[in-house]
Amino acid sequence: MSSDVLTSLAEQARALDTQHVATDRRHAFELPDGVVYLDGNSLGALSRAAREATADAVSRQWGEQLIRAWNDSAWWSAPERVGDRIAGLVGAPAGTVVVGDSTTVSLYKAVHAAARMRPGRRVVLTDPDSFPTDVHVTRGVCDQLGLTLELLSPADAVARLRGSDDVALASYSQVDYRTGELWDLAALTVAAHDAGALSCWDLCHSAGVVDVGLTDGGADFAVGCGYKYLSGGPGAPAFIFVAPQHLDAFVNPILGWNGHATPFAMSPDHTPADGITRARVGTPPVLGIAALEGALTAYDGLSMADVRRRSLSLTAFFVDAIAALGVDLPVATPREDDRRGSQVSLRHPDAYAVVQALIARGVIGDFREPNIVRLGFAPLYLSHEDALAAAVHLRDVLAGREFERPEHRSRAAVT
């Protein structure tokens, strides 16, 4: 490989980093020296503000205020307060997002409530290639309500919806977790509405990196996690969005005291709270919410449009770099900007071992069945120079067939 190629790529990387310097938030995160972290789409890097917020919640709020912290440190209202911060990132109005449960529980609440809003309609659509929990939860709701689950890709769902009168809900992920393909939220939502159905979107791989535009796209419901690009920490609480026009009709299928209109009246009868608070269930995970609230400060002063531009630049540059370096692997992620999330997925028959060989070199990505090398680009803390370094390491792993080493082929419990 000519040194001129690498020199040219290095110059491009520096120029692009200068061009996108306004969205550089690397200083807000703890990242080990010598590591290129390309797994922010599984677990975001440690936010310094998240660490400080958690320490304060433990030492000062819990340690000194004790139970008074529910009022004095506003623990009770944290799910709505942090929900409003996320709403700003996903293009939703204040008062429509609440934080507190896992993505699985949030999706169950959204799918169940949406399906019941369309009585007489017996079909729910979802993607067979969605993250498994999405399919599992949606099938479970259909079984409980006596509905039929149809597994169709988002592209096929649009045709299925056209002229139909039996679909209650189209529930899809905005970004395919394996390939990184970005689906057209607005187009599928319009198709659902034209058919009299509702839409629900999983934003786990788009919140914080894609200019989601829930309101502009007309979405009815959405859910997403807090531990990927939002960097809320392992097991961070998820969020649920309910469009304003559906809040009064939203019936939470899990009736808990936190969703009650007067929770401290301790009434055995359930009266749902007004607004998005009715989507709450039990006592919120205060420490997890504190960490997430701290992490979200990394977005202060940024527009999602600018973050999205940085994301697209990083992923496009990486694809260009591996091509220039002679890496000949099929790219599963669409090249078109309007069809690409914030990751680049490559296909290789020994994908797991390739990922392990990269990790041994300090480039941390992940593997997804059956043959996906998945590299997530968290734009707030990754640079174009990082992308180039990862491309060079990938070239060397493949050229030296390092993935054939026995230590890279033995699978751990978490892959």
mmCIF file of N, CA, C and O in Angstrom, residues 260-333:
data_model
loop_
_atom_site.group_PDB
_atom_site.id
_atom_site.type_symbol
_atom_site.label_atom_id
_atom_site.label_comp_id
_atom_site.label_asym_id
_atom_site.label_seq_id
_atom_site.Cartn_x
_atom_site.Cartn_y
_atom_site.Cartn_z
ATOM 1 N N HIS A 260 -50.379 6.793 38.999
ATOM 2 C CA HIS A 260 -51.659 7.191 39.586
ATOM 3 C C HIS A 260 -51.747 8.717 39.675
ATOM 4 O O HIS A 260 -50.750 9.407 39.860
ATOM 5 N N ALA A 261 -52.964 9.224 39.558
ATOM 6 C CA ALA A 261 -53.174 10.669 39.639
ATOM 7 C C ALA A 261 -52.792 11.212 41.013
ATOM 8 O O ALA A 261 -52.274 12.337 41.119
ATOM 9 N N THR A 262 -53.051 10.441 42.066
ATOM 10 C CA THR A 262 -52.701 10.857 43.438
ATOM 11 C C THR A 262 -52.000 9.692 44.135
ATOM 12 O O THR A 262 -52.591 9.010 44.974
ATOM 13 N N PRO A 263 -50.751 9.455 43.800
ATOM 14 C CA PRO A 263 -50.073 8.254 44.290
ATOM 15 C C PRO A 263 -50.003 8.167 45.811
ATOM 16 O O PRO A 263 -50.077 7.053 46.362
ATOM 17 N N PHE A 264 -49.884 9.295 46.497
ATOM 18 C CA PHE A 264 -49.724 9.230 47.950
ATOM 19 C C PHE A 264 -51.054 9.241 48.695
ATOM 20 O O PHE A 264 -51.078 9.233 49.933
ATOM 21 N N ALA A 265 -52.148 9.206 47.938
ATOM 22 C CA ALA A 265 -53.442 8.965 48.576
ATOM 23 C C ALA A 265 -53.592 7.496 48.930
ATOM 24 O O ALA A 265 -54.458 7.122 49.725
ATOM 25 N N MET A 266 -52.758 6.665 48.323
ATOM 26 C CA MET A 266 -52.717 5.229 48.609
ATOM 27 C C MET A 266 -54.079 4.568 48.397
ATOM 28 O O MET A 266 -54.495 3.697 49.150
ATOM 29 N N SER A 267 -54.760 4.984 47.342
ATOM 30 C CA SER A 267 -56.083 4.429 47.043
ATOM 31 C C SER A 267 -55.956 3.071 46.356
ATOM 32 O O SER A 267 -55.081 2.874 45.503
ATOM 33 N N PRO A 268 -56.828 2.123 46.683
ATOM 34 C CA PRO A 268 -56.817 0.835 45.981
ATOM 35 C C PRO A 268 -57.384 0.929 44.569
ATOM 36 O O PRO A 268 -57.191 0.028 43.749
ATOM 37 N N ASP A 269 -58.072 2.002 44.279
ATOM 38 C CA ASP A 269 -58.606 2.217 42.934
ATOM 39 C C ASP A 269 -57.599 3.023 42.118
ATOM 40 O O ASP A 269 -56.978 3.965 42.622
ATOM 41 N N HIS A 270 -57.478 2.674 40.844
ATOM 42 C CA HIS A 270 -56.473 3.344 40.014
ATOM 43 C C HIS A 270 -57.113 4.415 39.140
ATOM 44 O O HIS A 270 -57.972 4.136 38.305
ATOM 45 N N THR A 271 -56.676 5.640 39.344
ATOM 46 C CA THR A 271 -57.056 6.758 38.485
ATOM 47 C C THR A 271 -55.796 7.233 37.779
ATOM 48 O O THR A 271 -54.852 7.680 38.448
ATOM 49 N N PRO A 272 -55.722 7.122 36.449
ATOM 50 C CA PRO A 272 -54.477 7.475 35.765
ATOM 51 C C PRO A 272 -54.153 8.959 35.904
ATOM 52 O O PRO A 272 -55.036 9.811 35.886
ATOM 53 N N ALA A 273 -52.862 9.233 36.021
ATOM 54 C CA ALA A 273 -52.399 10.618 36.093
ATOM 55 C C ALA A 273 -52.628 11.316 34.760
ATOM 56 O O ALA A 273 -52.812 10.680 33.717
ATOM 57 N N ASP A 274 -52.588 12.616 34.794
ATOM 58 C CA ASP A 274 -52.679 13.386 33.562
ATOM 59 C C ASP A 274 -51.352 13.294 32.799
ATOM 60 O O ASP A 274 -50.276 13.165 33.386
ATOM 61 N N GLY A 275 -51.466 13.387 31.479
ATOM 62 C CA GLY A 275 -50.268 13.487 30.654
ATOM 63 C C GLY A 275 -49.391 12.253 30.669
ATOM 64 O O GLY A 275 -49.830 11.138 30.962
ATOM 65 N N ILE A 276 -48.118 12.456 30.373
ATOM 66 C CA ILE A 276 -47.182 11.348 30.200
ATOM 67 C C ILE A 276 -46.913 10.621 31.505
ATOM 68 O O ILE A 276 -46.465 9.463 31.490
ATOM 69 N N THR A 277 -47.208 11.237 32.638
ATOM 70 C CA THR A 277 -46.986 10.577 33.924
ATOM 71 C C THR A 277 -47.768 9.269 34.026
ATOM 72 O O THR A 277 -47.351 8.338 34.719
ATOM 73 N N ARG A 278 -48.865 9.149 33.322
ATOM 74 C CA ARG A 278 -49.641 7.909 33.371
ATOM 75 C C ARG A 278 -48.882 6.723 32.791
ATOM 76 O O ARG A 278 -49.279 5.570 32.990
ATOM 77 N N ALA A 279 -47.787 6.996 32.060
ATOM 78 C CA ALA A 279 -46.970 5.902 31.517
ATOM 79 C C ALA A 279 -45.968 5.369 32.530
ATOM 80 O O ALA A 279 -45.284 4.382 32.256
ATOM 81 N N ARG A 280 -45.871 6.009 33.692
ATOM 82 C CA ARG A 280 -44.999 5.489 34.746
ATOM 83 C C ARG A 280 -45.639 4.267 35.390
ATOM 84 O O ARG A 280 -46.844 4.051 35.312
ATOM 85 N N VAL A 281 -44.797 3.461 36.044
ATOM 86 C CA VAL A 281 -45.312 2.245 36.695
ATOM 87 C C VAL A 281 -44.907 2.237 38.167
ATOM 88 O O VAL A 281 -45.685 2.610 39.029
ATOM 89 N N GLY A 282 -43.679 1.793 38.438
ATOM 90 C CA GLY A 282 -43.228 1.687 39.823
ATOM 91 C C GLY A 282 -42.170 2.720 40.158
ATOM 92 O O GLY A 282 -41.877 3.628 39.380
ATOM 93 N N THR A 283 -41.593 2.580 41.346
ATOM 94 C CA THR A 283 -40.578 3.506 41.822
ATOM 95 C C THR A 283 -39.433 3.609 40.818
ATOM 96 O O THR A 283 -38.860 2.594 40.421
ATOM 97 N N PRO A 284 -39.080 4.805 40.397
ATOM 98 C CA PRO A 284 -38.056 4.946 39.364
ATOM 99 C C PRO A 284 -36.656 4.612 39.889
ATOM 100 O O PRO A 284 -36.368 4.791 41.081
ATOM 101 N N PRO A 285 -35.775 4.147 39.003
ATOM 102 C CA PRO A 285 -34.387 3.854 39.383
ATOM 103 C C PRO A 285 -33.581 5.149 39.492
ATOM 104 O O PRO A 285 -32.979 5.620 38.523
ATOM 105 N N VAL A 286 -33.564 5.738 40.648
ATOM 106 C CA VAL A 286 -33.046 7.091 40.838
ATOM 107 C C VAL A 286 -31.589 7.217 40.423
ATOM 108 O O VAL A 286 -31.199 8.177 39.742
ATOM 109 N N LEU A 287 -30.750 6.262 40.807
ATOM 110 C CA LEU A 287 -29.327 6.373 40.486
ATOM 111 C C LEU A 287 -29.095 6.269 38.980
ATOM 112 O O LEU A 287 -28.262 6.986 38.417
ATOM 113 N N GLY A 288 -29.840 5.387 38.328
ATOM 114 C CA GLY A 288 -29.721 5.259 36.876
ATOM 115 C C GLY A 288 -30.184 6.514 36.160
ATOM 116 O O GLY A 288 -29.576 6.947 35.173
ATOM 117 N N ILE A 289 -31.252 7.104 36.639
ATOM 118 C CA ILE A 289 -31.747 8.334 36.018
ATOM 119 C C ILE A 289 -30.768 9.473 36.248
ATOM 120 O O ILE A 289 -30.546 10.312 35.369
ATOM 121 N N ALA A 290 -30.143 9.502 37.422
ATOM 122 C CA ALA A 290 -29.160 10.548 37.698
ATOM 123 C C ALA A 290 -27.990 10.459 36.725
ATOM 124 O O ALA A 290 -27.516 11.477 36.199
ATOM 125 N N ALA A 291 -27.509 9.240 36.483
ATOM 126 C CA ALA A 291 -26.403 9.064 35.542
ATOM 127 C C ALA A 291 -26.807 9.495 34.140
ATOM 128 O O ALA A 291 -26.048 10.185 33.432
ATOM 129 N N LEU A 292 -28.003 9.115 33.725
ATOM 130 C CA LEU A 292 -28.486 9.485 32.390
ATOM 131 C C LEU A 292 -28.645 10.997 32.274
ATOM 132 O O LEU A 292 -28.262 11.595 31.254
ATOM 133 N N GLU A 293 -29.170 11.622 33.310
ATOM 134 C CA GLU A 293 -29.346 13.073 33.275
ATOM 135 C C GLU A 293 -28.002 13.777 33.126
ATOM 136 O O GLU A 293 -27.864 14.742 32.370
ATOM 137 N N GLY A 294 -26.992 13.271 33.833
ATOM 138 C CA GLY A 294 -25.673 13.849 33.695
ATOM 139 C C GLY A 294 -25.115 13.660 32.300
ATOM 140 O O GLY A 294 -24.565 14.596 31.698
ATOM 141 N N ALA A 295 -25.273 12.460 31.745
ATOM 142 C CA ALA A 295 -24.732 12.167 30.415
ATOM 143 C C ALA A 295 -25.353 13.059 29.348
ATOM 144 O O ALA A 295 -24.675 13.468 28.395
ATOM 145 N N LEU A 296 -26.619 13.364 29.488
ATOM 146 C CA LEU A 296 -27.309 14.153 28.465
ATOM 147 C C LEU A 296 -26.793 15.584 28.367
ATOM 148 O O LEU A 296 -27.027 16.261 27.360
ATOM 149 N N THR A 297 -26.051 16.044 29.381
ATOM 150 C CA THR A 297 -25.513 17.399 29.307
ATOM 151 C C THR A 297 -24.476 17.520 28.190
ATOM 152 O O THR A 297 -24.149 18.654 27.782
ATOM 153 N N ALA A 298 -23.955 16.404 27.689
ATOM 154 C CA ALA A 298 -23.000 16.464 26.578
ATOM 155 C C ALA A 298 -23.634 17.067 25.331
ATOM 156 O O ALA A 298 -22.927 17.569 24.442
ATOM 157 N N TYR A 299 -24.955 17.029 25.248
ATOM 158 C CA TYR A 299 -25.656 17.585 24.084
ATOM 159 C C TYR A 299 -26.000 19.062 24.256
ATOM 160 O O TYR A 299 -26.539 19.668 23.323
ATOM 161 N N ASP A 300 -25.698 19.628 25.411
ATOM 162 C CA ASP A 300 -26.033 21.028 25.641
ATOM 163 C C ASP A 300 -25.365 21.911 24.584
ATOM 164 O O ASP A 300 -24.158 21.799 24.329
ATOM 165 N N GLY A 301 -26.136 22.787 23.978
ATOM 166 C CA GLY A 301 -25.608 23.712 22.989
ATOM 167 C C GLY A 301 -25.455 23.139 21.601
ATOM 168 O O GLY A 301 -24.996 23.847 20.689
ATOM 169 N N LEU A 302 -25.825 21.888 21.414
ATOM 170 C CA LEU A 302 -25.709 21.246 20.095
ATOM 171 C C LEU A 302 -27.082 21.073 19.467
ATOM 172 O O LEU A 302 -28.073 20.860 20.172
ATOM 173 N N SER A 303 -27.129 21.133 18.147
ATOM 174 C CA SER A 303 -28.344 20.772 17.430
ATOM 175 C C SER A 303 -28.187 19.348 16.924
ATOM 176 O O SER A 303 -27.076 18.927 16.563
ATOM 177 N N MET A 304 -29.288 18.604 16.888
ATOM 178 C CA MET A 304 -29.202 17.235 16.395
ATOM 179 C C MET A 304 -28.855 17.210 14.914
ATOM 180 O O MET A 304 -28.242 16.262 14.427
ATOM 181 N N ALA A 305 -29.203 18.262 14.193
ATOM 182 C CA ALA A 305 -28.828 18.321 12.777
ATOM 183 C C ALA A 305 -27.312 18.331 12.627
ATOM 184 O O ALA A 305 -26.747 17.658 11.753
ATOM 185 N N ASP A 306 -26.615 19.081 13.496
ATOM 186 C CA ASP A 306 -25.151 19.134 13.434
ATOM 187 C C ASP A 306 -24.532 17.821 13.891
ATOM 188 O O ASP A 306 -23.532 17.364 13.324
ATOM 189 N N VAL A 307 -25.099 17.207 14.930
ATOM 190 C CA VAL A 307 -24.602 15.905 15.383
ATOM 191 C C VAL A 307 -24.761 14.871 14.275
ATOM 192 O O VAL A 307 -23.868 14.058 14.022
ATOM 193 N N ARG A 308 -25.894 14.924 13.603
ATOM 194 C CA ARG A 308 -26.147 13.998 12.501
ATOM 195 C C ARG A 308 -25.144 14.199 11.365
ATOM 196 O O ARG A 308 -24.638 13.224 10.798
ATOM 197 N N ARG A 309 -24.831 15.431 11.047
ATOM 198 C CA ARG A 309 -23.844 15.688 9.990
ATOM 199 C C ARG A 309 -22.473 15.111 10.360
ATOM 200 O O ARG A 309 -21.784 14.538 9.510
ATOM 201 N N ARG A 310 -22.092 15.245 11.620
ATOM 202 C CA ARG A 310 -20.816 14.670 12.059
ATOM 203 C C ARG A 310 -20.849 13.146 11.961
ATOM 204 O O ARG A 310 -19.889 12.516 11.507
ATOM 205 N N SER A 311 -21.955 12.556 12.386
ATOM 206 C CA SER A 311 -22.118 11.102 12.302
ATOM 207 C C SER A 311 -21.977 10.609 10.865
ATOM 208 O O SER A 311 -21.245 9.650 10.585
ATOM 209 N N LEU A 312 -22.685 11.257 9.948
ATOM 210 C CA LEU A 312 -22.619 10.848 8.542
ATOM 211 C C LEU A 312 -21.221 11.013 7.973
ATOM 212 O O LEU A 312 -20.753 10.179 7.190
ATOM 213 N N SER A 313 -20.543 12.068 8.375
ATOM 214 C CA SER A 313 -19.187 12.298 7.894
ATOM 215 C C SER A 313 -18.248 11.194 8.380
ATOM 216 O O SER A 313 -17.416 10.685 7.620
ATOM 217 N N LEU A 314 -18.370 10.810 9.653
ATOM 218 C CA LEU A 314 -17.515 9.762 10.212
ATOM 219 C C LEU A 314 -17.714 8.429 9.497
ATOM 220 O O LEU A 314 -16.743 7.760 9.115
ATOM 221 N N THR A 315 -18.968 8.028 9.332
ATOM 222 C CA THR A 315 -19.219 6.719 8.720
ATOM 223 C C THR A 315 -18.843 6.718 7.241
ATOM 224 O O THR A 315 -18.277 5.731 6.738
ATOM 225 N N ALA A 316 -19.114 7.809 6.532
ATOM 226 C CA ALA A 316 -18.745 7.879 5.117
ATOM 227 C C ALA A 316 -17.225 7.853 4.952
ATOM 228 O O ALA A 316 -16.689 7.174 4.059
ATOM 229 N N PHE A 317 -16.524 8.590 5.796
ATOM 230 C CA PHE A 317 -15.063 8.616 5.708
ATOM 231 C C PHE A 317 -14.483 7.234 5.989
ATOM 232 O O PHE A 317 -13.532 6.795 5.319
ATOM 233 N N PHE A 318 -15.036 6.529 6.971
ATOM 234 C CA PHE A 318 -14.533 5.189 7.284
ATOM 235 C C PHE A 318 -14.699 4.251 6.088
ATOM 236 O O PHE A 318 -13.775 3.503 5.740
ATOM 237 N N VAL A 319 -15.862 4.293 5.452
ATOM 238 C CA VAL A 319 -16.091 3.430 4.284
ATOM 239 C C VAL A 319 -15.126 3.798 3.157
ATOM 240 O O VAL A 319 -14.548 2.921 2.494
ATOM 241 N N ASP A 320 -14.912 5.083 2.942
ATOM 242 C CA ASP A 320 -13.953 5.517 1.928
ATOM 243 C C ASP A 320 -12.541 5.053 2.282
ATOM 244 O O ASP A 320 -11.773 4.626 1.402
ATOM 245 N N ALA A 321 -12.190 5.134 3.569
ATOM 246 C CA ALA A 321 -10.839 4.778 4.002
ATOM 247 C C ALA A 321 -10.556 3.296 3.808
ATOM 248 O O ALA A 321 -9.478 2.922 3.317
ATOM 249 N N ILE A 322 -11.506 2.433 4.177
ATOM 250 C CA ILE A 322 -11.225 1.005 4.008
ATOM 251 C C ILE A 322 -11.128 0.642 2.527
ATOM 252 O O ILE A 322 -10.327 -0.213 2.146
ATOM 253 N N ALA A 323 -11.910 1.304 1.688
ATOM 254 C CA ALA A 323 -11.806 1.059 0.247
ATOM 255 C C ALA A 323 -10.439 1.496 -0.268
ATOM 256 O O ALA A 323 -9.779 0.773 -1.029
ATOM 257 N N ALA A 324 -9.982 2.675 0.158
ATOM 258 C CA ALA A 324 -8.681 3.179 -0.290
ATOM 259 C C ALA A 324 -7.538 2.309 0.210
ATOM 260 O O ALA A 324 -6.493 2.192 -0.450
ATOM 261 N N LEU A 325 -7.733 1.675 1.372
ATOM 262 C CA LEU A 325 -6.699 0.814 1.949
ATOM 263 C C LEU A 325 -6.743 -0.607 1.413
ATOM 264 O O LEU A 325 -5.947 -1.451 1.819
ATOM 265 N N GLY A 326 -7.686 -0.877 0.525
ATOM 266 C CA GLY A 326 -7.757 -2.189 -0.100
ATOM 267 C C GLY A 326 -8.496 -3.244 0.694
ATOM 268 O O GLY A 326 -8.336 -4.442 0.439
ATOM 269 N N VAL A 327 -9.312 -2.824 1.655
ATOM 270 C CA VAL A 327 -10.123 -3.780 2.422
ATOM 271 C C VAL A 327 -11.320 -4.174 1.570
ATOM 272 O O VAL A 327 -12.184 -3.346 1.272
ATOM 273 N N ASP A 328 -11.364 -5.437 1.191
ATOM 274 C CA ASP A 328 -12.404 -5.903 0.273
ATOM 275 C C ASP A 328 -13.420 -6.760 1.017
ATOM 276 O O ASP A 328 -13.408 -7.988 0.928
ATOM 277 N N LEU A 329 -14.269 -6.099 1.776
ATOM 278 C CA LEU A 329 -15.345 -6.793 2.486
ATOM 279 C C LEU A 329 -16.676 -6.195 2.069
ATOM 280 O O LEU A 329 -16.780 -4.978 1.867
ATOM 281 N N PRO A 330 -17.719 -7.012 1.955
ATOM 282 C CA PRO A 330 -19.049 -6.459 1.659
ATOM 283 C C PRO A 330 -19.513 -5.535 2.782
ATOM 284 O O PRO A 330 -19.420 -5.883 3.961
ATOM 285 N N VAL A 331 -19.981 -4.358 2.410
ATOM 286 C CA VAL A 331 -20.509 -3.397 3.377
ATOM 287 C C VAL A 331 -22.021 -3.567 3.423
ATOM 288 O O VAL A 331 -22.718 -3.335 2.434
ATOM 289 N N ALA A 332 -22.522 -3.984 4.587
ATOM 290 C CA ALA A 332 -23.957 -4.239 4.731
ATOM 291 C C ALA A 332 -24.753 -2.958 4.935
ATOM 292 O O ALA A 332 -25.964 -2.936 4.716
ATOM 293 N N THR A 333 -24.085 -1.903 5.341
ATOM 294 C CA THR A 333 -24.751 -0.633 5.629
ATOM 295 C C THR A 333 -24.928 0.181 4.351
ATOM 296 O O THR A 333 -23.972 0.317 3.579
#
